[in-house]
Amino acid sequence: MKILVTVKEVAEVEDDFEIDGTSISESSLEYDLNEWDDYAVEAAVQIAEAGDDVEVVAVTIGPERSEETIRMALAKGVDRAVRVWDDAFEDVDLLDVESKTDVLAAVAAEEDPDLVLTGVQAADDSFGATGVSLADELGFEWAAVVNDLELGEDTASVRRELEGGVEELTEVELPAVFTIQTGINEPRYASLRGIRQAQRKEIAATGLGDLGLDASVVESDLRLTEMYEPESESDVTLFEGDAEATAAELATVLREKGVGAE
Amino acid sequence: MSDVLAVVDHRRGSLRDVSYELVTAGRELAGGDELHVAVVSGDVDRFAEKLDLDGVDAIHTVDYGEEFNHDVYLQAVEQLYADLEPGVVLLPNSVNGLDYAPAVANSLSLPLVTDAIAFDTDDGLDVTREMYGSKVETTIEVDAEPVVVTVRGGEWPAAEANGGADVVPFDVDIDESAVRSTVTGFEEVGGGDVDITDADVLVSVGRGIGEEENLDLVFDLAEALDATVSSSRPIVDNGWLPKNRQVGQSGKVVTPDVYLAIGISGAVQHVAGMKGAETIVAINTDPNAPIFDIADYGVVDDLFDVVPALIEAFE
């Protein structure tokens, strides 16, 4: 069995940041594996560990810089990775769902997986759409926002996390794409041995041409035209001073509201 | 603009709140053109009565099945789309909305913008949406029509009842062989001994607490304040507290007299669960954290300095 896991290196924005045009300036960013993808990787690796002859392949769309992040997934037990990049991606502010779907579907066509796991969403642009779109493109069945997954022979039993503390129990025919929610498992830390082994694992740098695609795949009817800090509607009263002073002010307010009164 | 097709959300016999908001958003997008609302599965006639709202031109009922199934919704929306030829397919950005909207867009080869929080239709369609966990807002210019858009719950007011829309039963042709998933049940999670929805005072802890052993500090504060401990999602994801303590969209909605948010940034999913609190107090190191947008009182400082001092002030 082969599991394809889509992963993305995302930028985390520091508390103090500056906006440069339609992006956040590089000095305010730190790169890491997307949180949801960390859970998807763990889910895939757990399936591989529990089964015989299961290969886990990670696929990412990202520049050379992202290899460091992708290697962390390899260190956690992913067998190998495919990294798709092309000059055409360089100038794209917003890679839309359609473009990502086309690229990932082309990789899936080469890899021919039995199961695809993605994160529910990426922490940066948060479209939350690539997994389901990919499923439709591949003709796979799917389930979005999965927080429990049991694989059977021809079907999988999943729980989908709905709003308001309700879970939906669903039987899904395989092959399928599942978008994995945080909390489904406890993502492991990479072991030293895993990190060493990851150095020898393959990250196949793949261009659009290698996938039978060209630069037109990044074309989009969507354009990111503005980025700005939201206007604060805050009318918060902030207490200032050292911790003792602010705690005293807070205590006064809390007591006024009846807190701590027996 | 042009005609809009809005497809509502329901679960276990009730229309979800976002459905009424979707109508308001749809009316805004349709401008002088028509707003078509569709309801798929369940007790569609009863739903149609409730959807006879201000600004709705027609309600299309698809009487097939009971609960949400994405394979049925996908086919129904494809067929409604072919029949109505709308310029915008408007869907809720709910868990179920995100379970089929991307398939609708891909299947119909339409661009997709999810999680819209505002529209500008003065010159074509511009969609406002957030990025980087609410740290920034962006404008997405949509250079094509038709388009699929999903709208975030709680951003548009609910449409009011009016009356007068046509109810049109839609004759759908569902290919059963393409329905490859089956809902077998629902389960309420987060039961147990503690009911955070019943507490007058909640001390709520978030990612800022850093390590599991630091939770002791929060429980000490809760004891000093005679309060109940709740949390944001990451604490539950980490397995540090059980699900019945989680406040937010996927957890509990709470309305205590006082909500003390400790090391919680205030992501929109969390705020959805606690914005109804009478008084909100926040302690966070990040002055730009969205929690301060809704807090009444706050301290921008290290919780590991402020919380021990606060415990002392109450002892």
Coordinates of C-alpha atoms in Angstrom, one line a residue:
Chain A
M1 CA 0.0 0.0 0.0
K2 CA 1.1 3.5 -0.7
I3 CA 0.1 6.6 1.2
L4 CA 0.6 10.1 -0.2
V5 CA 0.8 12.9 2.4
T6 CA 0.6 16.4 1.2
V7 CA 2.7 18.7 3.3
K8 CA 3.5 22.4 3.2
E9 CA 6.1 24.6 4.8
V10 CA 4.2 27.6 6.1
A11 CA 5.4 30.9 7.4
E12 CA 4.6 31.9 11.0
V13 CA 4.3 35.5 11.6
E14 CA 6.0 37.1 14.6
D15 CA 4.0 39.3 17.0
D16 CA 5.5 42.4 15.5
F17 CA 5.5 42.3 11.7
E18 CA 5.5 44.5 8.7
I19 CA 3.6 44.3 5.6
D20 CA 5.4 44.8 2.3
G21 CA 2.9 45.2 -0.5
T22 CA 0.8 42.1 -0.6
S23 CA 3.0 40.0 1.6
I24 CA 4.6 40.0 5.0
S25 CA 8.2 41.1 5.1
E26 CA 10.6 38.2 5.2
S27 CA 12.2 39.4 8.5
S28 CA 8.9 38.8 10.4
L29 CA 8.6 35.2 9.3
E30 CA 9.7 31.9 10.6
Y31 CA 9.2 28.8 8.6
D32 CA 7.8 25.5 9.9
L33 CA 5.9 22.5 8.8
N34 CA 2.1 23.3 8.7
E35 CA 0.6 22.2 12.0
W36 CA -2.2 20.2 10.4
D37 CA 0.2 18.4 8.1
D38 CA 2.2 17.3 11.2
Y39 CA -0.9 15.3 12.3
A40 CA -1.4 14.0 8.7
V41 CA 2.2 12.8 8.6
E42 CA 1.8 11.1 12.0
A43 CA -1.4 9.4 10.9
A44 CA 0.3 8.1 7.8
V45 CA 3.4 6.9 9.7
Q46 CA 1.2 5.1 12.3
I47 CA -0.6 3.3 9.5
A48 CA 2.7 2.3 8.0
E49 CA 4.0 1.0 11.3
A50 CA 0.9 -1.1 11.9
G51 CA 0.8 -2.6 8.5
D52 CA 3.1 -4.6 6.2
D53 CA 4.7 -3.1 3.2
V54 CA 3.3 0.4 3.5
E55 CA 5.2 3.2 1.8
V56 CA 4.6 6.8 2.9
V57 CA 5.5 9.5 0.3
A58 CA 5.3 13.2 1.1
V59 CA 4.6 15.7 -1.6
T60 CA 5.1 19.4 -1.3
I61 CA 5.0 22.5 -3.5
G62 CA 7.8 24.6 -2.2
P63 CA 11.2 26.2 -3.0
E64 CA 14.5 24.7 -2.1
R65 CA 14.4 26.4 1.3
S66 CA 11.5 24.1 2.3
E67 CA 13.7 20.9 2.1
E68 CA 14.8 21.5 5.7
T69 CA 11.2 21.4 6.8
I70 CA 10.3 18.4 4.6
R71 CA 13.3 16.5 6.0
M72 CA 11.7 16.8 9.4
A73 CA 8.8 14.8 8.0
L74 CA 11.3 12.2 6.7
A75 CA 12.9 12.1 10.1
K76 CA 9.5 11.2 11.6
G77 CA 9.1 8.1 9.4
V78 CA 8.0 9.3 5.9
D79 CA 10.0 7.1 3.4
R80 CA 10.6 9.7 0.7
A81 CA 9.4 13.0 -0.6
V82 CA 8.6 14.8 -3.9
R83 CA 9.2 18.5 -3.9
V84 CA 7.6 20.4 -6.8
W85 CA 9.0 23.8 -7.8
D86 CA 9.3 25.9 -10.8
D87 CA 10.3 29.5 -11.6
A88 CA 6.7 30.0 -12.5
F89 CA 5.8 29.8 -8.8
E90 CA 8.2 32.5 -7.7
D91 CA 6.1 35.5 -8.6
V92 CA 2.7 34.1 -7.5
D93 CA 1.3 35.9 -4.4
L94 CA -1.6 33.4 -4.1
L95 CA -1.4 29.9 -5.5
D96 CA -5.0 29.1 -5.8
V97 CA -6.7 25.8 -5.0
E98 CA -7.1 24.9 -8.7
S99 CA -3.4 25.3 -9.3
K100 CA -2.4 23.3 -6.3
T101 CA -5.0 20.6 -7.2
D102 CA -3.5 20.3 -10.7
V103 CA 0.1 20.0 -9.5
L104 CA -0.7 17.5 -6.7
A105 CA -3.0 15.5 -9.0
A106 CA -0.1 15.2 -11.5
V107 CA 2.1 13.8 -8.7
A108 CA -0.6 11.5 -7.6
A109 CA -0.9 10.2 -11.2
E110 CA 2.8 9.3 -11.1
E111 CA 2.7 7.8 -7.6
D112 CA -0.6 6.0 -7.8
P113 CA -1.4 6.0 -4.1
D114 CA -4.1 4.0 -2.3
L115 CA -4.7 6.7 0.2
V116 CA -4.0 10.4 0.4
L117 CA -3.8 12.4 3.6
T118 CA -3.7 16.1 3.8
G119 CA -4.1 18.6 6.6
V120 CA -7.5 20.3 7.1
Q121 CA -5.9 23.6 6.1
A122 CA -2.7 25.5 5.8
A123 CA -1.9 28.0 8.6
D124 CA -1.0 30.7 6.2
D125 CA -3.7 31.2 3.6
S126 CA -6.3 28.9 5.3
F127 CA -8.3 28.0 2.3
G128 CA -9.1 24.6 3.7
A129 CA -9.9 23.3 0.3
T130 CA -7.0 21.4 -1.4
G131 CA -7.7 17.9 -0.1
V132 CA -11.4 17.8 -1.2
S133 CA -10.6 19.4 -4.5
L134 CA -7.8 16.9 -5.1
A135 CA -10.2 14.0 -4.2
D136 CA -12.6 15.2 -6.9
E137 CA -9.8 15.6 -9.4
L138 CA -8.5 12.1 -8.7
G139 CA -12.0 10.5 -8.6
F140 CA -11.3 9.4 -5.0
E141 CA -13.9 9.4 -2.3
W142 CA -13.1 11.7 0.6
A143 CA -13.9 13.0 4.1
A144 CA -13.0 16.5 5.4
V145 CA -12.0 17.3 9.0
V146 CA -11.3 13.8 10.2
N147 CA -10.3 13.3 13.8
D148 CA -10.4 9.5 13.9
L149 CA -9.5 7.1 11.1
E150 CA -9.7 3.2 11.0
L151 CA -8.7 1.6 7.8
G152 CA -10.6 -1.5 6.7
E153 CA -10.2 -3.6 3.5
D154 CA -12.3 -1.7 1.1
T155 CA -13.7 1.1 3.4
A156 CA -12.5 3.3 6.2
S157 CA -14.4 4.3 9.3
V158 CA -13.9 7.9 10.1
R159 CA -15.1 10.5 12.5
R160 CA -15.6 14.0 11.2
E161 CA -15.4 16.8 13.7
L162 CA -18.5 19.0 13.2
E163 CA -19.2 22.2 15.0
G164 CA -20.5 22.3 18.6
G165 CA -18.9 19.1 20.0
V166 CA -20.7 16.8 17.5
E167 CA -18.9 14.1 15.6
E168 CA -20.2 12.5 12.5
L169 CA -19.4 8.8 12.0
T170 CA -19.0 7.9 8.4
E171 CA -18.0 4.9 6.3
V172 CA -15.9 5.9 3.3
E173 CA -15.1 3.7 0.3
L174 CA -11.4 3.5 -0.6
P175 CA -9.3 4.9 -2.3
A176 CA -9.9 8.1 -0.5
V177 CA -8.5 11.5 0.5
F178 CA -8.8 12.4 4.2
T179 CA -8.2 15.9 5.5
I180 CA -6.7 15.4 9.0
Q181 CA -7.7 17.6 11.9
T182 CA -5.4 18.5 14.7
G183 CA -5.7 16.3 17.8
I184 CA -6.3 13.1 15.9
N185 CA -3.0 11.8 17.3
E186 CA 0.1 12.9 19.1
P187 CA 2.7 13.8 16.5
R188 CA 6.0 12.4 17.5
Y189 CA 9.3 14.3 17.9
A190 CA 11.9 13.2 15.4
S191 CA 14.4 10.9 17.1
L192 CA 18.2 11.4 16.6
R193 CA 18.2 8.1 14.7
G194 CA 15.3 9.3 12.5
I195 CA 17.1 12.6 11.8
R196 CA 20.2 10.7 10.8
Q197 CA 18.2 8.3 8.5
A198 CA 16.4 11.3 7.0
Q199 CA 19.7 12.6 5.6
R200 CA 19.8 9.6 3.3
K201 CA 16.2 9.7 2.2
E202 CA 15.2 11.0 -1.2
I203 CA 13.6 14.4 -1.8
A204 CA 13.0 14.4 -5.5
A205 CA 13.1 17.9 -6.9
T206 CA 10.5 17.9 -9.6
G207 CA 9.7 20.6 -12.2
L208 CA 6.4 21.3 -13.8
G209 CA 7.8 19.8 -17.1
D210 CA 8.6 16.6 -15.3
L211 CA 4.9 16.3 -14.5
G212 CA 3.7 17.1 -18.0
L213 CA 2.6 20.5 -16.9
D214 CA 3.8 24.0 -17.8
A215 CA 3.7 27.5 -16.3
S216 CA 0.1 28.0 -17.3
V217 CA -0.8 25.8 -14.3
V218 CA -0.2 28.8 -12.0
E219 CA -2.6 31.1 -13.9
S220 CA -5.6 32.1 -11.8
D221 CA -8.7 34.2 -11.9
L222 CA -8.0 35.2 -8.4
R223 CA -5.6 38.0 -7.5
L224 CA -4.3 39.0 -4.1
T225 CA -4.5 42.8 -4.3
E226 CA -4.3 44.0 -0.8
M227 CA -3.0 43.0 2.6
Y228 CA -3.4 45.1 5.7
E229 CA -3.7 44.8 9.5
P230 CA -7.3 44.6 10.5
E231 CA -8.7 47.7 12.2
S232 CA -9.0 47.0 15.9
E233 CA -12.5 47.5 17.2
S234 CA -11.1 47.2 20.7
D235 CA -12.2 49.2 23.6
V236 CA -10.2 47.2 26.1
T237 CA -8.9 48.8 29.3
L238 CA -5.3 47.8 29.5
F239 CA -3.6 47.9 32.9
E240 CA 0.1 48.8 32.9
G241 CA 2.9 48.5 35.3
D242 CA 4.8 45.6 36.9
A243 CA 3.0 42.3 37.5
E244 CA 2.1 43.2 41.1
A245 CA 0.5 46.4 40.0
T246 CA -1.5 44.9 37.1
A247 CA -2.6 41.9 39.2
A248 CA -3.9 44.3 41.9
E249 CA -5.9 46.2 39.2
L250 CA -7.2 43.0 37.8
A251 CA -8.2 41.8 41.3
T252 CA -10.1 45.0 41.9
V253 CA -12.1 44.5 38.6
L254 CA -12.7 40.9 39.3
R255 CA -14.0 41.5 42.8
E256 CA -16.3 44.2 41.4
K257 CA -17.7 41.5 39.1
G258 CA -18.3 39.3 42.1
V259 CA -15.4 36.9 41.5
G260 CA -14.1 35.1 44.6
A261 CA -17.1 36.2 46.7
E262 CA -18.3 33.2 48.8
Chain B
M1 CA -23.7 41.5 -10.2
S2 CA -25.6 38.5 -11.3
D3 CA -27.8 35.7 -10.0
V4 CA -26.7 33.9 -6.9
L5 CA -27.3 30.3 -5.8
A6 CA -27.0 29.9 -2.0
V7 CA -27.1 26.4 -0.6
V8 CA -28.0 26.2 3.1
D9 CA -26.6 24.0 5.9
H10 CA -28.7 21.9 8.2
R11 CA -28.1 19.1 10.6
R12 CA -30.3 16.7 12.5
G13 CA -33.5 18.4 11.7
S14 CA -32.5 22.1 12.1
L15 CA -31.2 24.7 9.8
R16 CA -27.9 26.0 11.1
D17 CA -27.5 29.7 11.9
V18 CA -25.1 30.3 9.0
S19 CA -28.0 29.5 6.6
Y20 CA -29.8 32.7 7.6
E21 CA -26.6 34.7 7.3
L22 CA -25.9 33.1 3.9
V23 CA -29.2 34.7 2.7
T24 CA -28.0 38.2 3.8
A25 CA -24.6 37.7 2.1
G26 CA -26.3 36.3 -1.0
R27 CA -28.7 39.3 -1.2
E28 CA -25.7 41.6 -1.0
L29 CA -24.0 39.8 -3.9
A30 CA -27.0 39.5 -6.1
G31 CA -27.7 43.3 -6.0
G32 CA -30.6 43.8 -8.4
D33 CA -30.5 40.2 -9.7
E34 CA -32.0 37.1 -8.3
L35 CA -31.1 35.2 -5.1
H36 CA -31.9 31.5 -5.4
V37 CA -31.7 29.5 -2.2
A38 CA -31.5 25.8 -2.3
V39 CA -32.0 23.2 0.5
V40 CA -30.8 19.7 -0.1
S41 CA -32.0 16.6 2.0
G42 CA -34.0 16.5 5.2
D43 CA -37.4 17.9 5.8
V44 CA -37.1 20.3 2.8
D45 CA -40.7 21.6 2.9
R46 CA -40.4 22.7 6.6
F47 CA -36.9 24.2 5.9
A48 CA -38.3 26.0 2.8
E49 CA -40.9 27.8 5.1
K50 CA -38.1 29.0 7.3
L51 CA -36.1 30.1 4.4
D52 CA -38.8 32.4 3.0
L53 CA -36.7 35.4 4.1
D54 CA -36.2 39.0 3.0
G55 CA -34.4 39.1 -0.3
V56 CA -35.0 35.5 -1.4
D57 CA -36.5 35.2 -4.9
A58 CA -36.9 31.4 -5.1
I59 CA -36.3 28.4 -2.8
H60 CA -35.3 25.2 -4.6
T61 CA -36.0 22.1 -2.6
V62 CA -34.1 18.8 -3.3
D63 CA -36.0 16.1 -1.5
Y64 CA -33.4 13.3 -1.4
G65 CA -32.0 11.7 1.8
E66 CA -32.0 12.9 5.3
E67 CA -28.6 14.2 6.4
F68 CA -25.7 15.9 4.6
N69 CA -23.9 13.7 2.2
H70 CA -21.2 15.4 0.1
D71 CA -21.7 13.1 -2.9
V72 CA -25.5 13.9 -3.0
Y73 CA -24.8 17.6 -2.4
L74 CA -22.2 17.7 -5.2
Q75 CA -24.6 16.2 -7.7
A76 CA -27.5 18.4 -6.6
V77 CA -25.5 21.6 -6.8
E78 CA -24.1 20.6 -10.2
Q79 CA -27.6 20.1 -11.5
L80 CA -29.0 23.3 -9.9
Y81 CA -26.0 25.2 -11.4
A82 CA -26.7 23.9 -14.9
D83 CA -30.4 24.8 -14.5
L84 CA -30.0 28.3 -12.9
E85 CA -26.7 29.4 -14.4
P86 CA -25.8 31.7 -11.4
G87 CA -22.8 34.0 -11.4
V88 CA -22.0 33.0 -7.8
V89 CA -22.4 29.7 -6.0
L90 CA -22.5 30.7 -2.3
L91 CA -21.9 28.1 0.3
P92 CA -21.3 28.2 4.1
N93 CA -17.7 27.9 5.3
S94 CA -18.8 25.3 7.8
V95 CA -17.3 21.8 8.3
N96 CA -19.8 20.4 5.9
G97 CA -19.5 23.3 3.5
L98 CA -15.8 22.6 3.2
D99 CA -16.6 19.0 2.7
Y100 CA -18.1 19.7 -0.7
A101 CA -17.5 23.3 -1.9
P102 CA -14.0 22.4 -3.2
A103 CA -15.5 19.5 -5.1
V104 CA -18.2 21.7 -6.6
A105 CA -15.5 24.2 -7.7
N106 CA -13.2 21.6 -9.2
S107 CA -16.0 19.7 -10.8
L108 CA -17.4 22.8 -12.5
S109 CA -13.9 24.2 -13.2
L110 CA -14.8 27.4 -11.3
P111 CA -12.4 29.5 -9.1
L112 CA -13.0 29.1 -5.4
V113 CA -12.6 31.6 -2.6
T114 CA -13.2 30.3 0.9
D115 CA -13.9 31.9 4.3
A116 CA -15.1 35.3 3.0
I117 CA -15.8 37.9 5.7
A118 CA -16.9 40.8 3.5
F119 CA -17.6 41.6 -0.1
D120 CA -17.1 44.7 -2.2
T121 CA -19.1 44.6 -5.4
D122 CA -18.5 48.2 -6.7
D123 CA -16.3 47.1 -9.5
G124 CA -16.5 43.4 -10.0
L125 CA -16.2 41.2 -7.0
D126 CA -13.6 41.7 -4.2
V127 CA -13.6 39.3 -1.3
T128 CA -12.1 40.1 2.1
R129 CA -10.6 37.2 3.9
E130 CA -8.0 36.7 6.7
M131 CA -4.6 35.1 6.5
Y132 CA -2.1 33.9 9.0
G133 CA -4.6 33.2 11.7
S134 CA -6.4 36.6 11.6
K135 CA -3.2 38.6 11.8
V136 CA -3.9 40.2 8.4
E137 CA -6.8 40.8 6.2
T138 CA -6.5 40.5 2.4
T139 CA -8.5 41.5 -0.6
I140 CA -8.9 38.8 -3.3
E141 CA -10.0 40.3 -6.6
V142 CA -12.1 37.8 -8.6
D143 CA -11.5 38.3 -12.3
A144 CA -14.0 35.7 -13.5
E145 CA -17.6 34.7 -13.3
P146 CA -19.0 32.3 -12.2
V147 CA -17.2 31.7 -9.0
V148 CA -17.7 29.6 -5.9
V149 CA -17.5 31.5 -2.6
T150 CA -17.9 30.2 1.0
V151 CA -18.8 32.6 3.8
R152 CA -17.7 32.5 7.4
G153 CA -20.4 32.2 10.0
G154 CA -21.2 35.2 12.2
E155 CA -20.0 37.8 9.8
W156 CA -23.3 38.8 8.2
P157 CA -26.6 39.4 10.1
A158 CA -29.3 36.8 9.8
A159 CA -31.9 37.6 7.3
E160 CA -35.4 38.4 8.6
A161 CA -38.6 36.6 7.7
N162 CA -40.5 38.3 4.9
G163 CA -42.5 35.9 2.8
G164 CA -43.3 35.7 -0.9
A165 CA -40.5 33.6 -2.4
D166 CA -41.5 30.8 -4.7
V167 CA -40.9 27.3 -3.5
V168 CA -39.8 25.2 -6.4
P169 CA -39.3 21.4 -5.9
F170 CA -36.2 20.5 -7.9
D171 CA -36.2 17.2 -9.7
V172 CA -32.7 15.9 -9.0
D173 CA -31.2 12.8 -10.6
I174 CA -28.7 11.3 -8.2
D175 CA -26.4 8.6 -9.5
E176 CA -26.3 6.2 -6.5
S177 CA -23.1 4.6 -7.6
A178 CA -21.3 7.9 -7.1
V179 CA -22.5 8.0 -3.5
R180 CA -19.5 6.3 -1.9
S181 CA -19.7 7.4 1.7
T182 CA -22.4 6.8 4.3
V183 CA -23.1 8.6 7.5
T184 CA -23.8 6.0 10.2
G185 CA -24.4 8.2 13.2
F186 CA -23.6 11.2 15.3
E187 CA -22.0 11.4 18.7
E188 CA -21.9 14.2 21.2
V189 CA -18.4 14.5 22.6
G190 CA -17.2 16.2 25.7
G191 CA -19.5 14.8 28.3
G192 CA -18.2 14.1 31.8
D193 CA -18.1 15.5 35.3
V194 CA -17.3 19.1 34.5
D195 CA -19.9 21.4 32.7
I196 CA -18.1 24.5 31.7
T197 CA -21.3 26.0 30.2
D198 CA -22.7 26.1 33.7
A199 CA -19.8 28.1 35.3
D200 CA -20.2 31.7 36.3
V201 CA -16.5 32.3 36.2
L202 CA -14.1 30.6 33.8
V203 CA -10.4 30.6 33.9
S204 CA -9.4 29.6 30.4
V205 CA -6.0 28.6 29.3
G206 CA -4.4 28.6 25.9
R207 CA -1.2 27.8 24.0
G208 CA 0.7 30.4 26.0
I209 CA 0.9 28.1 29.0
G210 CA 3.7 26.3 27.1
E211 CA 4.0 23.1 29.1
E212 CA 1.6 20.6 30.6
E213 CA 3.1 21.0 34.1
N214 CA 2.3 24.7 34.0
L215 CA -1.4 23.9 34.1
D216 CA -1.1 23.7 37.9
L217 CA -0.7 27.4 37.9
V218 CA -4.1 27.8 36.1
F219 CA -5.8 25.4 38.5
D220 CA -4.3 27.3 41.4
L221 CA -5.8 30.5 40.0
A222 CA -9.2 28.9 39.4
E223 CA -9.2 27.7 43.0
A224 CA -8.3 31.2 44.3
L225 CA -11.1 32.7 42.2
D226 CA -13.6 29.9 42.9
A227 CA -13.7 29.4 39.1
T228 CA -13.8 26.5 36.6
V229 CA -10.9 25.8 34.3
S230 CA -11.6 25.7 30.5
S231 CA -9.3 25.9 27.6
S232 CA -8.7 26.7 23.9
R233 CA -8.2 24.0 21.3
P234 CA -4.4 23.4 21.5
I235 CA -4.6 22.3 25.1
V236 CA -7.1 19.6 24.2
D237 CA -5.3 18.6 21.1
N238 CA -2.2 18.0 23.2
G239 CA -4.2 15.8 25.5
W240 CA -3.5 18.0 28.5
L241 CA -7.2 18.6 29.3
P242 CA -10.3 16.5 28.2
K243 CA -12.5 17.6 25.4
N244 CA -15.3 18.7 27.8
R245 CA -13.1 21.7 28.8
Q246 CA -12.8 23.1 25.3
V247 CA -14.3 26.4 24.4
G248 CA -14.9 27.3 20.7
Q249 CA -16.5 26.4 17.5
S250 CA -15.7 22.6 17.8
G251 CA -16.1 22.7 21.6
K252 CA -18.6 24.4 23.9
V253 CA -20.2 27.8 23.6
V254 CA -20.0 29.5 27.0
T255 CA -21.6 32.6 28.4
P256 CA -20.1 33.1 31.9
D257 CA -20.2 36.3 33.9
V258 CA -16.5 36.5 33.7
Y259 CA -14.1 34.8 31.2
L260 CA -10.5 35.1 32.1
A261 CA -8.4 34.2 29.0
I262 CA -4.8 33.3 29.9
G263 CA -2.3 32.8 27.1
I264 CA -5.1 32.6 24.5
S265 CA -4.6 34.6 21.3
G266 CA -8.3 34.6 20.4
A267 CA -8.5 32.9 17.0
V268 CA -11.9 33.3 15.4
Q269 CA -12.8 29.6 16.2
H270 CA -12.2 30.3 19.9
V271 CA -14.0 33.6 20.0
A272 CA -17.0 32.0 18.5
G273 CA -17.4 30.0 21.7
M274 CA -16.9 32.8 24.3
K275 CA -17.8 36.2 22.8
G276 CA -21.1 36.0 24.7
A277 CA -19.3 36.3 28.1
E278 CA -20.5 39.2 30.2
T279 CA -16.9 40.4 31.0
I280 CA -13.8 39.3 29.2
V281 CA -10.4 39.7 30.8
A282 CA -7.2 38.7 28.9
I283 CA -3.6 38.2 29.8
N284 CA -1.3 37.8 26.8
T285 CA 2.3 38.8 25.8
D286 CA 1.2 39.8 22.3
P287 CA -0.4 43.3 22.2
N288 CA -1.8 42.5 18.8
A289 CA -3.5 39.3 19.8
P290 CA -7.1 39.4 18.6
I291 CA -8.3 38.5 22.1
F292 CA -7.7 42.2 23.0
D293 CA -10.2 43.2 20.3
I294 CA -13.0 41.6 22.3
A295 CA -11.6 41.9 25.9
D296 CA -13.0 44.4 28.3
Y297 CA -9.9 44.4 30.5
G298 CA -6.4 43.2 29.7
V299 CA -2.8 43.0 30.7
V300 CA 0.0 42.8 28.1
D301 CA 2.6 40.8 30.1
D302 CA 4.0 37.4 30.8
L303 CA 1.3 35.2 32.3
F304 CA 4.0 33.6 34.5
D305 CA 4.5 36.9 36.2
V306 CA 0.9 38.1 36.4
V307 CA -1.0 34.9 37.3
P308 CA 1.1 34.2 40.5
A309 CA 0.6 37.8 41.6
L310 CA -3.1 37.5 40.9
I311 CA -3.3 34.4 43.0
E312 CA -1.6 36.2 45.8
A313 CA -4.0 39.1 45.5
F314 CA -6.9 36.7 46.2
E315 CA -5.3 34.8 49.0

